[in-house]
CSV table of C-alpha atoms in Angstrom, one decimal:
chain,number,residue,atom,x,y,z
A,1,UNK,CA,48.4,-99.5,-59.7
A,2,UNK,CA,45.3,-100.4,-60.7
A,3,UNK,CA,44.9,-100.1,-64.6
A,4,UNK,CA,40.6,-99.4,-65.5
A,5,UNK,CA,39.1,-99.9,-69.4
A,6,UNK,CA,36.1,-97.7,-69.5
A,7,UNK,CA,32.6,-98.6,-70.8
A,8,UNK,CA,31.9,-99.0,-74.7
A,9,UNK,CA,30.7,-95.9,-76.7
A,10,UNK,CA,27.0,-94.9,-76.1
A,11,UNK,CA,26.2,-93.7,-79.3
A,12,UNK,CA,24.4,-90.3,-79.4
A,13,UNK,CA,24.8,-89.4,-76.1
A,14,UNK,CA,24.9,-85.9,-75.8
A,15,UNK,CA,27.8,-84.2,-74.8
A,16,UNK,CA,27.5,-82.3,-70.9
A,17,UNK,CA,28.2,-78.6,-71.0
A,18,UNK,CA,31.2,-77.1,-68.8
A,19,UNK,CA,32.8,-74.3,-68.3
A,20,UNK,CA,36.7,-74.9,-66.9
A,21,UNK,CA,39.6,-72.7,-66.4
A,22,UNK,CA,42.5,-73.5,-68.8
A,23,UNK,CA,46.2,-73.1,-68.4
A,24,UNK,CA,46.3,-70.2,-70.1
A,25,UNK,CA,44.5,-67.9,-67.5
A,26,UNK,CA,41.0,-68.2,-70.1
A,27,UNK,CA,37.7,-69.7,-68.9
A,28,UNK,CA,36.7,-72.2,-72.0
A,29,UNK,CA,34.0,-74.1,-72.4
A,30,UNK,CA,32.6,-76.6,-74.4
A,31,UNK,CA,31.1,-74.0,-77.1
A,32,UNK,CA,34.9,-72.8,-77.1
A,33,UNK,CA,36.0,-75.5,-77.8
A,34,UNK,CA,33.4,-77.3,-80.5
A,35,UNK,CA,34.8,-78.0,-84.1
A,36,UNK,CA,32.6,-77.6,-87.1
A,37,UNK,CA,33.2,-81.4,-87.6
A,38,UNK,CA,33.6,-82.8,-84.3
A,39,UNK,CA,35.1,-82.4,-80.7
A,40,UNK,CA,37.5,-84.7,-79.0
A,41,UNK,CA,37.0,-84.2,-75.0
A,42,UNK,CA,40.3,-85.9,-73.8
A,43,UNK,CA,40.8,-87.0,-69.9
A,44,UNK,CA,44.4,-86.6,-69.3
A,45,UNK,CA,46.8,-85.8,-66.7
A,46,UNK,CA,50.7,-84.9,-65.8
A,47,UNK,CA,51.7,-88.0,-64.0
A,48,UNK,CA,50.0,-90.8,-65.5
A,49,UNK,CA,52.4,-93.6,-66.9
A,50,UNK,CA,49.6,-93.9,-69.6
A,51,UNK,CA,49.0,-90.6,-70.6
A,52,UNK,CA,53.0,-90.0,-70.9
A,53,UNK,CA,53.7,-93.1,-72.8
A,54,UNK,CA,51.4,-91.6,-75.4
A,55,UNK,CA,51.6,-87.8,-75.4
A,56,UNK,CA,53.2,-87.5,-78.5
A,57,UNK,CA,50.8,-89.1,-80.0
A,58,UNK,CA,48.3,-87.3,-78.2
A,59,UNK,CA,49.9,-83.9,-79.5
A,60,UNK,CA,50.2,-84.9,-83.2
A,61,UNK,CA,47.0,-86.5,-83.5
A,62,UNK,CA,45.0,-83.6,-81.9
A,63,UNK,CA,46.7,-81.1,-84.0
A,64,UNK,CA,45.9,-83.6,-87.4
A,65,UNK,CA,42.3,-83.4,-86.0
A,66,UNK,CA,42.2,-79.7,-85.5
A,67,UNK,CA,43.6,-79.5,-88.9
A,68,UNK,CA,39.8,-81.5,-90.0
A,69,UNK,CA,37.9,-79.2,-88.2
A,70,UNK,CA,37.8,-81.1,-85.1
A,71,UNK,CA,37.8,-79.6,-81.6
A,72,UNK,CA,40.1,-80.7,-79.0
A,73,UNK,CA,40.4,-80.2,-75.2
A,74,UNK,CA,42.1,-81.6,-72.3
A,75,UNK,CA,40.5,-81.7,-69.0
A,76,UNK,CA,42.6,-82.4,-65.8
A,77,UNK,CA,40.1,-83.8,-63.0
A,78,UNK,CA,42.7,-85.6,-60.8
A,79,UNK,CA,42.7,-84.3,-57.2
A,80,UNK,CA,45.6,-82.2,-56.9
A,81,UNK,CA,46.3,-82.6,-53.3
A,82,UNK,CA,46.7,-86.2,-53.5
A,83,UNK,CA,48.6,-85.9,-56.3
A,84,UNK,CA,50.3,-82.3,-56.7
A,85,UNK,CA,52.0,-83.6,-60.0
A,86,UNK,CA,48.5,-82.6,-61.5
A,87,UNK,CA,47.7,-79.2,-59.3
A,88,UNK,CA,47.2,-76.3,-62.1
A,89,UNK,CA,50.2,-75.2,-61.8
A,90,UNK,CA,51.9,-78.5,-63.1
A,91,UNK,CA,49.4,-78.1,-65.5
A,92,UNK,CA,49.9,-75.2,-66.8
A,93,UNK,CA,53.7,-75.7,-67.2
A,94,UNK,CA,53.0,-79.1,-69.1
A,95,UNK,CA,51.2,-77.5,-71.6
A,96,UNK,CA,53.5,-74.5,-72.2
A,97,UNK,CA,56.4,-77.6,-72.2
A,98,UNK,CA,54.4,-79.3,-74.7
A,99,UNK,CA,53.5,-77.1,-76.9
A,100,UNK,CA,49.8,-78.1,-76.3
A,101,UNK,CA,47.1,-77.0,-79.8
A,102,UNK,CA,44.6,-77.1,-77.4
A,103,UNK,CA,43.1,-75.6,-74.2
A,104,UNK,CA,44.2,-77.6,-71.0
A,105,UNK,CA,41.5,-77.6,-68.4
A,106,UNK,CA,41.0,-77.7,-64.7
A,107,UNK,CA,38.2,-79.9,-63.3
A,108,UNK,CA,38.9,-78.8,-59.9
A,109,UNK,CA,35.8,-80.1,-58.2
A,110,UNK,CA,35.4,-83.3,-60.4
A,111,UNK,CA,32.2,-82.1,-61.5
A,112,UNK,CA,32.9,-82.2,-65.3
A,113,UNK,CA,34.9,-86.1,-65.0
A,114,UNK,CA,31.6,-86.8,-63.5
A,115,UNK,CA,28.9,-85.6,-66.1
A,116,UNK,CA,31.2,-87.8,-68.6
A,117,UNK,CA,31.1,-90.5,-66.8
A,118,UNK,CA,35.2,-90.6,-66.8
A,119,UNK,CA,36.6,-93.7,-65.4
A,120,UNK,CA,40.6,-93.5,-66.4
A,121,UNK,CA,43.4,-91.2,-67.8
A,122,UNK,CA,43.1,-91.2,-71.0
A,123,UNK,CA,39.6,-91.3,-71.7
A,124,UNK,CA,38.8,-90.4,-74.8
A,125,UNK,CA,35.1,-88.7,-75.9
A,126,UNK,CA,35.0,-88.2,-79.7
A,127,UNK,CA,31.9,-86.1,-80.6
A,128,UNK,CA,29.8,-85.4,-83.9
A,129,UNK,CA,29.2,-81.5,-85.3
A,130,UNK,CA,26.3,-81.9,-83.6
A,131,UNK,CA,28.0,-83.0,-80.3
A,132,UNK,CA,26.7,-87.1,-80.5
A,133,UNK,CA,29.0,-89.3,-79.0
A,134,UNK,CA,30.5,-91.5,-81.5
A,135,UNK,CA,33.8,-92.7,-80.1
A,136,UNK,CA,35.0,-94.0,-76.5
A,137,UNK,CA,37.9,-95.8,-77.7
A,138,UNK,CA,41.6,-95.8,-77.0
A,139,UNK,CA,44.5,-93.5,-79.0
A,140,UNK,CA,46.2,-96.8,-80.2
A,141,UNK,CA,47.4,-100.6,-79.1
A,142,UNK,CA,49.7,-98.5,-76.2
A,143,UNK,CA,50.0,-99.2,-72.6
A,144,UNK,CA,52.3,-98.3,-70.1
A,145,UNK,CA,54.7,-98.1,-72.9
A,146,UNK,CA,54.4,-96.9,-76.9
A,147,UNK,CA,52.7,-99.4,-79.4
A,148,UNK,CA,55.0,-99.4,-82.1
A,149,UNK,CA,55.2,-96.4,-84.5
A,150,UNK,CA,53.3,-98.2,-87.3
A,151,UNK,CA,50.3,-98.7,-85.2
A,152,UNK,CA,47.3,-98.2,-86.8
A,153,UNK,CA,45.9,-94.8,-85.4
A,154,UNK,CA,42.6,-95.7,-83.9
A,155,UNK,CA,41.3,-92.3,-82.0
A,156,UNK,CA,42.5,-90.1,-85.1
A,157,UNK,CA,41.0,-92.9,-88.1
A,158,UNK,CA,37.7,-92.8,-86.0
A,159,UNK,CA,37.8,-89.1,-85.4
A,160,UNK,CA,38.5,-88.9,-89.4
A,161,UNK,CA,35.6,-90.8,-89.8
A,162,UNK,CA,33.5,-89.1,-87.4
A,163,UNK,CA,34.5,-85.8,-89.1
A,164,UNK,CA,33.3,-87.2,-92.8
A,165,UNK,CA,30.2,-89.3,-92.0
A,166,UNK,CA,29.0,-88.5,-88.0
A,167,UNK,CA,29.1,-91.7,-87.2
A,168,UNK,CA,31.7,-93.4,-85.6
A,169,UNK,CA,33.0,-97.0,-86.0
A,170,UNK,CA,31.1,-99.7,-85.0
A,171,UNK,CA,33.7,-101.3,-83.5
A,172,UNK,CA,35.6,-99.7,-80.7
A,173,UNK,CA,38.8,-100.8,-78.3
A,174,UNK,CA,38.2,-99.0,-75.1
A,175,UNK,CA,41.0,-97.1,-74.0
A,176,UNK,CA,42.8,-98.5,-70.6
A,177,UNK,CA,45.2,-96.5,-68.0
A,178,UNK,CA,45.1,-95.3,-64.2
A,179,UNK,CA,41.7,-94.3,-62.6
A,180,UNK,CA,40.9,-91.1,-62.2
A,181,UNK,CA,42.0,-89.9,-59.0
A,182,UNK,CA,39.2,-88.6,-57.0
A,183,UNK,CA,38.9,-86.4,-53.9
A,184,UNK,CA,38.2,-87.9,-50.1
């Protein structure tokens, strides 16, 4: 397995609209989902060695954002019948599982992993209030396997900032784990 870093943050961009069905039988889209001081767009999925190594971390730090006023989603944009580990269904139960704080959503046709411009699971895409990207970096130092628990936390300290100021750091790790998976 392949591991893929994605590009570095390009500051401003504007975030693509979607609209995605999320495990919890709601359609949700980005308006749903935007914070009134930012909005984390996460790329995730169930079977990623990645993703799991951090999902903890994922779930505390999105509800300490949420807690700031910052939006969070998950989008799953894996092709399920290569990989039926992330088929809705799997999806859905994840999430109930986990205890998720935030809408999980289905990118069935790859059409939103597209618009983004997601390379990897995680990717993370930290937007401003007004929905500028200022962050494309990773959750923390973890790989395959947890950093260790006193790790500075780089997505929710950026997100912080992002929240406070609109801007993000300058200075940005990108995130690395498995491509995203994508239909024949």
């Amino acid at each position: 397995m392949a591991a893929l870093t994605p590009p570095v943050c390009d500051f401003d961009w504007t975030a693509p609209d979607f609209t995605l069905p999320a495990t919890n039988g709601s359609d949700i889209s980005l308006s749903d989902i935007k914070g009134e001081t930012g909005t984390l767009v996460m790329f995730i999925c169930n079977h990623c060695p990645f993703v799991l190594a951090i999902l903890d971390r994922i779930l505390r730090d999105a509800r300490d954002l949420q807690a700031l006023g910052v939006g969070v989603a998950a989008i799953c944009s894996n092709d399920p019948v290569s990989y039926p580990e992330d088929n809705f269904e799997h999806m859905a139960q994840m999430a109930e599982a986990r205890g998720f704080s935030f809408p999980y959503l289905h990118d069935a046709d790859q059409s939103v992993a597209h618009a983004y411009g997601a390379v990897c699971t995680p990717d993370f895409f930290g937007f401003n209030a007004d929905l500028g990207l200022q962050y494309r970096g990773r959750l923390d130092a973890s790989r395959m396997t947890a950093a260790p628990d006193n790790a500075p936390r780089e997505l929710f300290e950026a997100m912080r900032q992002v929240a406070e100021t609109g801007k993000g750091p300058a200075e940005q790790i990108p995130s690395i784990g498995c491509s995203i998976k994508w239909a024949a």
